[in-house]
XYZ file of C-alpha atoms in Angstrom:
477
model
C 200.954 -45.096 -85.747
C 200.930 -44.939 -82.074
C 204.624 -47.409 -82.381
C 205.575 -44.991 -84.719
C 205.873 -41.690 -82.576
C 207.096 -43.006 -80.109
C 209.713 -44.597 -82.039
C 210.579 -41.407 -83.660
C 210.828 -39.590 -80.316
C 212.763 -42.650 -78.829
C 215.170 -41.507 -81.595
C 215.324 -38.185 -81.155
C 215.465 -38.039 -77.230
C 218.840 -40.004 -78.213
C 219.954 -36.958 -80.933
C 219.316 -34.780 -78.867
C 221.374 -36.059 -76.124
C 224.303 -36.898 -78.392
C 224.073 -33.073 -79.554
C 224.021 -31.419 -76.287
C 226.508 -33.261 -74.617
C 229.282 -32.152 -77.537
C 227.245 -28.842 -76.149
C 228.829 -29.374 -73.613
C 232.323 -30.508 -74.508
C 232.579 -27.617 -76.660
C 231.647 -25.293 -73.485
C 235.010 -27.250 -71.609
C 236.969 -26.764 -75.011
C 236.388 -23.877 -77.632
C 233.727 -22.086 -76.348
C 235.160 -21.299 -72.449
C 234.219 -17.794 -72.514
C 230.460 -19.220 -73.189
C 230.771 -21.567 -70.317
C 229.773 -19.166 -67.257
C 225.954 -18.701 -68.841
C 223.121 -20.315 -69.581
C 224.213 -22.982 -72.150
C 226.396 -24.810 -70.359
C 223.576 -25.674 -67.647
C 221.320 -25.921 -70.475
C 223.254 -28.742 -71.830
C 223.458 -30.776 -68.663
C 220.128 -30.496 -68.143
C 218.777 -31.836 -70.921
C 221.718 -34.981 -70.632
C 220.269 -35.119 -67.488
C 216.881 -35.607 -68.389
C 217.249 -37.509 -71.540
C 218.622 -40.566 -70.525
C 216.436 -41.785 -67.821
C 213.501 -40.796 -70.863
C 215.306 -42.290 -73.144
C 215.020 -45.205 -70.893
C 211.850 -45.227 -70.110
C 210.505 -45.322 -73.860
C 212.608 -48.241 -74.373
C 208.597 -50.235 -73.143
C 205.852 -49.576 -75.248
C 203.698 -46.655 -73.925
C 200.301 -45.201 -74.773
C 199.310 -42.173 -76.645
C 198.557 -40.731 -73.584
C 201.573 -40.584 -72.287
C 203.212 -39.981 -75.564
C 201.177 -36.815 -76.000
C 202.125 -35.598 -72.725
C 205.866 -36.506 -73.229
C 206.130 -34.932 -76.727
C 204.259 -31.995 -76.123
C 206.227 -30.754 -73.325
C 209.967 -32.156 -74.811
C 208.935 -29.393 -77.917
C 208.358 -27.172 -75.030
C 211.135 -27.197 -73.031
C 213.875 -27.665 -75.872
C 212.072 -24.468 -77.802
C 212.533 -22.324 -74.459
C 216.851 -23.601 -73.888
C 217.275 -23.374 -77.195
C 216.016 -19.448 -77.794
C 217.471 -18.544 -74.864
C 220.419 -20.448 -76.098
C 220.520 -18.519 -79.291
C 219.993 -15.475 -78.437
C 222.538 -15.624 -75.586
C 225.542 -16.874 -77.582
C 225.289 -14.979 -81.525
C 228.319 -13.041 -81.853
C 229.568 -10.725 -80.828
C 227.330 -11.322 -78.232
C 224.339 -8.661 -79.685
C 221.010 -9.365 -80.099
C 220.389 -10.777 -83.914
C 218.534 -8.809 -86.442
C 216.944 -11.041 -88.684
C 217.221 -15.514 -88.646
C 215.338 -17.831 -88.435
C 215.343 -19.814 -84.801
C 215.982 -23.171 -83.714
C 212.548 -23.348 -82.005
C 211.481 -23.632 -85.715
C 212.902 -26.975 -86.279
C 211.364 -28.677 -82.724
C 207.448 -27.316 -83.880
C 207.617 -28.660 -87.042
C 208.588 -32.074 -85.705
C 205.456 -32.268 -83.326
C 203.055 -33.310 -85.622
C 205.784 -36.717 -85.734
C 206.548 -36.646 -81.859
C 203.348 -35.743 -80.786
C 199.978 -38.876 -81.984
C 197.178 -36.465 -81.187
C 194.671 -34.990 -82.463
C 195.023 -31.728 -84.850
C 193.277 -29.425 -82.167
C 196.556 -30.610 -79.321
C 198.841 -30.074 -81.880
C 197.633 -27.107 -83.127
C 197.643 -25.417 -79.755
C 201.420 -27.266 -78.175
C 202.256 -26.004 -81.209
C 201.446 -22.081 -80.978
C 202.815 -22.809 -77.173
C 206.105 -23.725 -78.917
C 206.143 -20.557 -80.953
C 205.655 -18.234 -77.826
C 208.753 -19.820 -76.127
C 210.846 -17.930 -78.710
C 209.348 -14.828 -77.766
C 210.139 -15.990 -74.123
C 213.825 -17.001 -74.977
C 214.463 -13.523 -76.178
C 212.727 -11.371 -74.083
C 215.030 -13.446 -71.066
C 218.149 -13.269 -72.885
C 217.278 -9.157 -73.289
C 216.526 -9.075 -70.135
C 219.818 -11.060 -68.632
C 221.976 -9.318 -70.860
C 220.973 -5.770 -70.696
C 220.500 -5.332 -74.049
C 218.760 -2.717 -76.070
C 215.137 -4.334 -78.125
C 215.185 -3.953 -81.665
C 212.089 -1.205 -83.758
C 209.590 -3.362 -83.792
C 209.582 -3.663 -87.717
C 212.826 -5.278 -87.436
C 212.045 -7.649 -84.032
C 208.670 -8.788 -85.852
C 211.403 -10.461 -88.909
C 212.125 -12.927 -86.768
C 209.455 -13.772 -84.296
C 207.073 -14.190 -87.400
C 208.786 -17.384 -88.183
C 207.836 -19.588 -85.458
C 204.358 -18.502 -85.552
C 204.669 -19.678 -89.229
C 205.192 -22.738 -88.998
C 203.180 -23.958 -85.624
C 200.693 -23.192 -88.846
C 202.616 -25.655 -90.380
C 203.090 -28.149 -88.094
C 198.852 -27.767 -87.243
C 197.359 -28.113 -91.734
C 200.672 -31.310 -91.490
C 199.516 -32.910 -88.206
C 195.480 -32.406 -89.538
C 196.505 -34.405 -92.880
C 198.228 -36.784 -90.635
C 195.573 -37.201 -89.030
C 193.760 -37.822 -91.872
C 195.134 -40.474 -93.175
C 195.307 -41.841 -89.694
C 192.039 -42.811 -90.374
C 192.071 -44.096 -93.682
C 194.618 -46.615 -92.431
C 191.705 -47.438 -89.749
C 189.563 -48.310 -92.137
C 191.671 -50.307 -93.941
C 192.178 -52.427 -90.455
C 188.536 -53.111 -90.714
C 187.978 -57.060 -92.132
C 184.284 -57.417 -93.009
C 182.362 -56.903 -89.674
C 185.931 -56.356 -87.756
C 188.193 -54.074 -86.977
C 191.779 -54.414 -85.925
C 192.977 -52.959 -82.448
C 195.932 -53.883 -81.249
C 198.474 -56.818 -82.046
C 198.829 -59.491 -79.521
C 201.395 -61.545 -81.480
C 203.231 -62.491 -85.001
C 204.457 -66.239 -86.124
C 205.918 -67.651 -88.623
C 202.926 -67.643 -90.855
C 200.781 -64.517 -89.850
C 199.255 -62.063 -87.569
C 197.415 -62.436 -84.958
C 195.361 -58.847 -84.007
C 192.489 -58.499 -81.024
C 189.346 -57.113 -82.922
C 185.864 -55.687 -82.761
C 182.645 -56.295 -84.008
C 180.540 -53.329 -85.217
C 177.382 -54.732 -83.963
C 178.017 -57.627 -81.535
C 179.961 -56.667 -77.528
C 182.043 -60.014 -78.326
C 185.589 -59.437 -78.249
C 187.540 -62.239 -80.919
C 190.899 -62.852 -82.404
C 192.155 -62.205 -86.462
C 194.338 -64.071 -87.490
C 196.302 -63.106 -91.112
C 198.803 -63.938 -93.322
C 202.122 -61.432 -93.106
C 202.058 -58.367 -96.303
C 205.543 -59.940 -97.454
C 204.216 -63.648 -97.747
C 201.065 -62.921 -99.870
C 202.787 -63.711 -103.181
C 203.969 -67.082 -101.545
C 201.462 -69.292 -102.938
C 202.651 -72.366 -100.227
C 202.171 -69.983 -97.194
C 198.413 -68.691 -98.499
C 197.028 -72.535 -99.258
C 198.054 -73.577 -95.878
C 196.532 -70.056 -94.257
C 192.930 -70.908 -96.215
C 193.590 -74.497 -94.551
C 194.062 -73.980 -91.395
C 191.217 -71.932 -91.770
C 188.998 -74.144 -93.298
C 190.600 -77.391 -90.883
C 189.560 -75.600 -87.376
C 185.900 -74.729 -88.726
C 185.528 -78.384 -88.910
C 186.268 -79.313 -85.665
C 183.844 -79.045 -82.492
C 185.420 -79.917 -79.922
C 185.108 -77.387 -77.143
C 189.016 -77.237 -76.581
C 189.552 -76.230 -80.027
C 189.446 -72.447 -80.655
C 186.418 -71.744 -82.405
C 186.261 -69.557 -85.866
C 183.713 -67.297 -86.436
C 184.851 -66.607 -89.914
C 187.199 -66.703 -92.623
C 188.055 -65.018 -96.120
C 189.719 -62.539 -98.335
C 190.505 -58.556 -97.233
C 189.649 -56.303 -99.866
C 193.810 -56.279 -100.372
C 193.949 -59.748 -101.085
C 194.791 -60.482 -97.279
C 193.659 -63.926 -96.233
C 192.229 -64.466 -92.709
C 190.459 -65.597 -90.344
C 188.227 -64.583 -87.009
C 188.496 -66.414 -84.179
C 187.271 -66.441 -80.223
C 189.356 -64.202 -77.903
C 190.942 -66.210 -75.363
C 191.937 -64.601 -71.883
C 194.545 -67.117 -70.564
C 198.193 -67.858 -71.302
C 200.464 -70.587 -73.790
C 201.359 -73.156 -71.747
C 205.607 -72.132 -73.299
C 204.907 -68.606 -71.361
C 203.626 -70.489 -68.449
C 206.190 -72.934 -67.685
C 208.721 -70.219 -68.646
C 207.285 -67.969 -65.499
C 206.266 -70.325 -62.674
C 208.140 -73.362 -63.671
C 207.226 -77.215 -63.462
C 203.992 -77.934 -62.866
C 202.606 -81.099 -60.826
C 202.124 -83.606 -62.718
C 197.678 -84.019 -61.710
C 197.613 -80.874 -63.788
C 199.331 -81.902 -66.124
C 197.307 -84.821 -66.576
C 194.444 -82.950 -66.212
C 194.962 -80.232 -69.397
C 196.515 -83.753 -71.596
C 192.832 -85.039 -71.275
C 191.513 -81.600 -72.839
C 194.677 -82.064 -75.476
C 194.025 -85.372 -76.154
C 189.759 -84.741 -76.405
C 190.432 -81.899 -79.248
C 193.537 -84.375 -81.178
C 191.535 -87.345 -81.426
C 188.825 -85.526 -83.434
C 191.125 -84.373 -85.765
C 192.436 -87.584 -86.091
C 189.071 -89.096 -86.389
C 188.392 -86.836 -89.266
C 191.522 -87.880 -91.125
C 193.784 -84.478 -89.951
C 196.736 -84.237 -88.424
C 197.813 -81.127 -86.638
C 201.457 -81.904 -87.278
C 202.397 -78.508 -84.592
C 201.593 -79.855 -80.821
C 203.665 -77.287 -79.237
C 203.203 -75.610 -75.974
C 203.016 -72.602 -77.382
C 200.238 -74.102 -79.414
C 198.117 -75.144 -75.999
C 195.959 -72.297 -74.304
C 195.104 -72.064 -71.380
C 192.725 -69.494 -70.752
C 189.299 -68.744 -68.286
C 185.802 -70.191 -70.104
C 182.989 -69.243 -67.987
C 184.110 -69.781 -64.412
C 186.198 -72.497 -65.493
C 190.122 -71.808 -65.352
C 192.358 -73.784 -66.336
C 190.636 -74.981 -69.652
C 192.675 -75.534 -72.443
C 192.603 -74.760 -75.925
C 194.701 -76.612 -79.137
C 195.750 -73.389 -81.758
C 196.614 -72.695 -84.884
C 195.700 -75.827 -87.472
C 197.728 -74.077 -90.026
C 200.213 -77.386 -90.633
C 197.406 -79.574 -90.390
C 197.717 -82.120 -93.237
C 195.269 -84.811 -94.267
C 195.807 -88.804 -93.635
C 193.826 -89.869 -95.693
C 194.095 -90.819 -99.760
C 192.248 -87.559 -100.770
C 194.996 -85.456 -99.374
C 196.931 -83.990 -101.902
C 200.725 -85.281 -102.085
C 202.174 -81.812 -103.657
C 201.427 -79.270 -100.842
C 204.213 -80.566 -98.566
C 207.044 -79.763 -100.200
C 209.573 -83.165 -100.869
C 212.568 -83.050 -98.463
C 210.624 -80.091 -96.500
C 210.566 -80.410 -92.244
C 207.353 -79.082 -91.216
C 207.150 -78.401 -87.489
C 209.225 -77.350 -84.317
C 212.304 -79.345 -84.241
C 212.026 -80.338 -80.153
C 208.634 -81.196 -81.282
C 209.236 -83.100 -84.248
C 208.476 -87.414 -84.010
C 211.872 -89.615 -86.172
C 208.930 -89.947 -88.670
C 208.820 -86.924 -89.515
C 211.610 -86.204 -90.063
C 212.520 -88.785 -91.844
C 209.312 -87.937 -94.179
C 208.648 -91.969 -93.555
C 206.859 -93.692 -93.258
C 204.033 -91.078 -93.573
C 203.276 -89.022 -90.032
C 199.799 -90.128 -89.024
C 198.604 -89.090 -85.816
C 200.561 -91.165 -83.989
C 202.874 -88.612 -84.968
C 200.646 -86.140 -83.057
C 201.208 -88.010 -79.694
C 204.963 -88.471 -79.976
C 204.762 -84.449 -80.428
C 202.609 -84.531 -77.306
C 204.811 -86.998 -75.534
C 207.121 -83.939 -75.565
C 205.142 -81.235 -74.720
C 204.255 -83.796 -71.576
C 208.332 -84.050 -71.276
C 208.381 -80.255 -70.849
C 205.195 -79.317 -68.564
C 206.680 -81.958 -65.758
C 210.126 -81.008 -65.752
C 210.434 -77.517 -67.897
C 213.292 -78.385 -70.464
C 212.909 -80.340 -73.728
C 212.966 -83.742 -73.996
C 216.619 -83.455 -75.885
C 218.601 -80.327 -75.933
C 221.365 -79.500 -78.034
C 223.444 -76.680 -79.643
C 221.828 -76.306 -83.137
C 218.661 -77.839 -84.741
C 220.325 -80.611 -86.683
C 221.518 -81.650 -83.300
C 218.156 -81.464 -81.515
C 216.835 -83.743 -84.966
C 219.855 -86.117 -84.400
C 219.054 -87.154 -80.685
C 215.223 -87.624 -82.127
C 215.991 -89.927 -84.349
C 218.856 -92.413 -82.327
C 219.267 -91.269 -78.442
C 216.557 -93.344 -76.507
C 214.533 -90.394 -74.316
C 215.330 -89.844 -70.706
C 212.583 -90.253 -67.906
C 210.873 -87.071 -66.762
C 211.334 -88.015 -63.099
C 215.241 -87.986 -64.140
C 214.718 -84.372 -63.564
C 211.625 -83.928 -61.892
C 211.673 -87.585 -58.793
C 208.046 -85.907 -58.134
C 206.415 -87.664 -61.298
C 205.377 -91.218 -59.964
C 206.380 -94.460 -62.349
C 203.027 -94.157 -64.378
C 203.747 -91.136 -65.866
C 207.247 -91.917 -66.470
C 205.926 -95.120 -68.275
C 203.730 -93.019 -70.291
C 205.216 -90.618 -71.686
C 208.392 -93.013 -72.916
C 205.761 -94.898 -74.433
C 204.562 -91.640 -76.144
C 208.737 -91.062 -77.162
C 209.161 -94.542 -78.864
C 210.388 -94.450 -82.015
C 208.568 -96.522 -84.242
C 205.161 -94.816 -84.688
C 203.788 -98.859 -84.532
C 204.832 -98.476 -80.133
C 202.733 -95.637 -79.014
C 199.398 -95.586 -77.901
C 197.269 -93.484 -79.548
C 195.161 -90.285 -78.285
C 192.716 -92.757 -77.354
C 194.942 -94.819 -75.777
C 196.698 -92.123 -73.925
C 193.654 -90.581 -72.147
C 192.736 -93.755 -70.575
C 195.664 -94.310 -69.541
C 195.840 -91.022 -68.256
C 192.503 -91.830 -66.109
C 193.825 -94.869 -65.070
C 197.434 -92.402 -63.031
C 196.904 -92.969 -59.509
C 197.097 -88.844 -58.695
C 195.884 -86.640 -56.527
C 192.911 -84.819 -57.984
C 193.311 -80.689 -59.778
C 190.405 -79.395 -58.923
C 188.668 -76.232 -59.629
C 189.227 -74.861 -56.683
C 193.553 -75.241 -56.751
C 192.780 -74.259 -60.138
C 191.571 -71.261 -59.230
C 193.362 -71.171 -56.358
C 196.590 -70.878 -58.566
C 195.122 -68.506 -60.695
C 194.245 -66.068 -58.311
C 198.091 -65.660 -57.113
C 199.406 -65.776 -60.355
C 197.598 -64.610 -63.511
C 194.249 -62.345 -61.350
C 194.664 -60.049 -63.591
C 194.238 -61.806 -67.025
């Protein structure tokens, strides 16, 4: 609701800026006789304030900031509009009865300010007083006679009635918000902040009502509820992840179905960054650090492969490097949503024929062809693509279209990482090229990859070096 309020406030700022730009033009064309009065200067002031405020609202803001900005905007607009209204009412005489434009801004208040009803009621009342304030300023400015009290009350009363309506409307919206919060509870967990969204679902930060430990909750997008295959994949992801015990596989706490039918699972909340974001923001990694991270990924995948599971979507975005207790650069393998069994018990109907599943830049040739059946060595190919990306900051094959990238994986020979990153030693080059072999039989399995990584003569990536890097680049994580 806070985000929705920000979008409405953002829209109102730009609409207001446009309207007052038209006012400014009219003061110099049609309303020339009024150009020396308050309205023209009011239009300029609104334009000057609206542009930086509109740009400020492009980024996500907190509830308190929006409450302050929204309240100030309504009150300031109320003062300006009321003064302008009473100054420019033809034939330059104060009105005997009319509904003030201030009422419009007051009615917008509950939609623009995500505050409690009491706060909205106070701001609405203050905004209502801007109408008599504008009237008094206009009367003083024009040296006009004040209408009788009964006439004055007839057009001063509506803003205060509108303020009462705005307060009651805000109260109704607050109750609705509370009900929405209840709907965001999944079992003992309450969703507090959306962390991201992917092809299958959304990930939320969550808190347990009894335990202090925070968690992350993944759930299917609401528009996917009717897609049986997406739901089946989601269930398989939860079941597969729950069965894995490697410390480098994301830990699953719970999974199930919410009252509204939403499938969800609860996992540990990680403090860190995925490898794609890390490389995009900080550049390629030194070979010794890449080896350190790959060994951890191999441990997670090795357990999955031994249990007959294939990840099928190994990519930098699904490898998360984080803080774990006193350790940094602790890697977790995420998102087993595309996991597929490699044994006889696997259902051949789970993946539709001719359907490519995974991320094109990290797909093995056999995954693209659909034959031979994918195995753990397909994950090794994807891990080789990840290694190339970590060492060079670029993908193995680049193309303008998905088809061009897929064709390159099928037919082109990859270049050695040292072609783009001269510091990569020959042994590491050879390992990456072996992992990227077109024929699965020519690739090492995950255990062999780990052995060859340990055999590389690299400078150690120590915890001291890791801590220093995190202190410099991700100290706030």
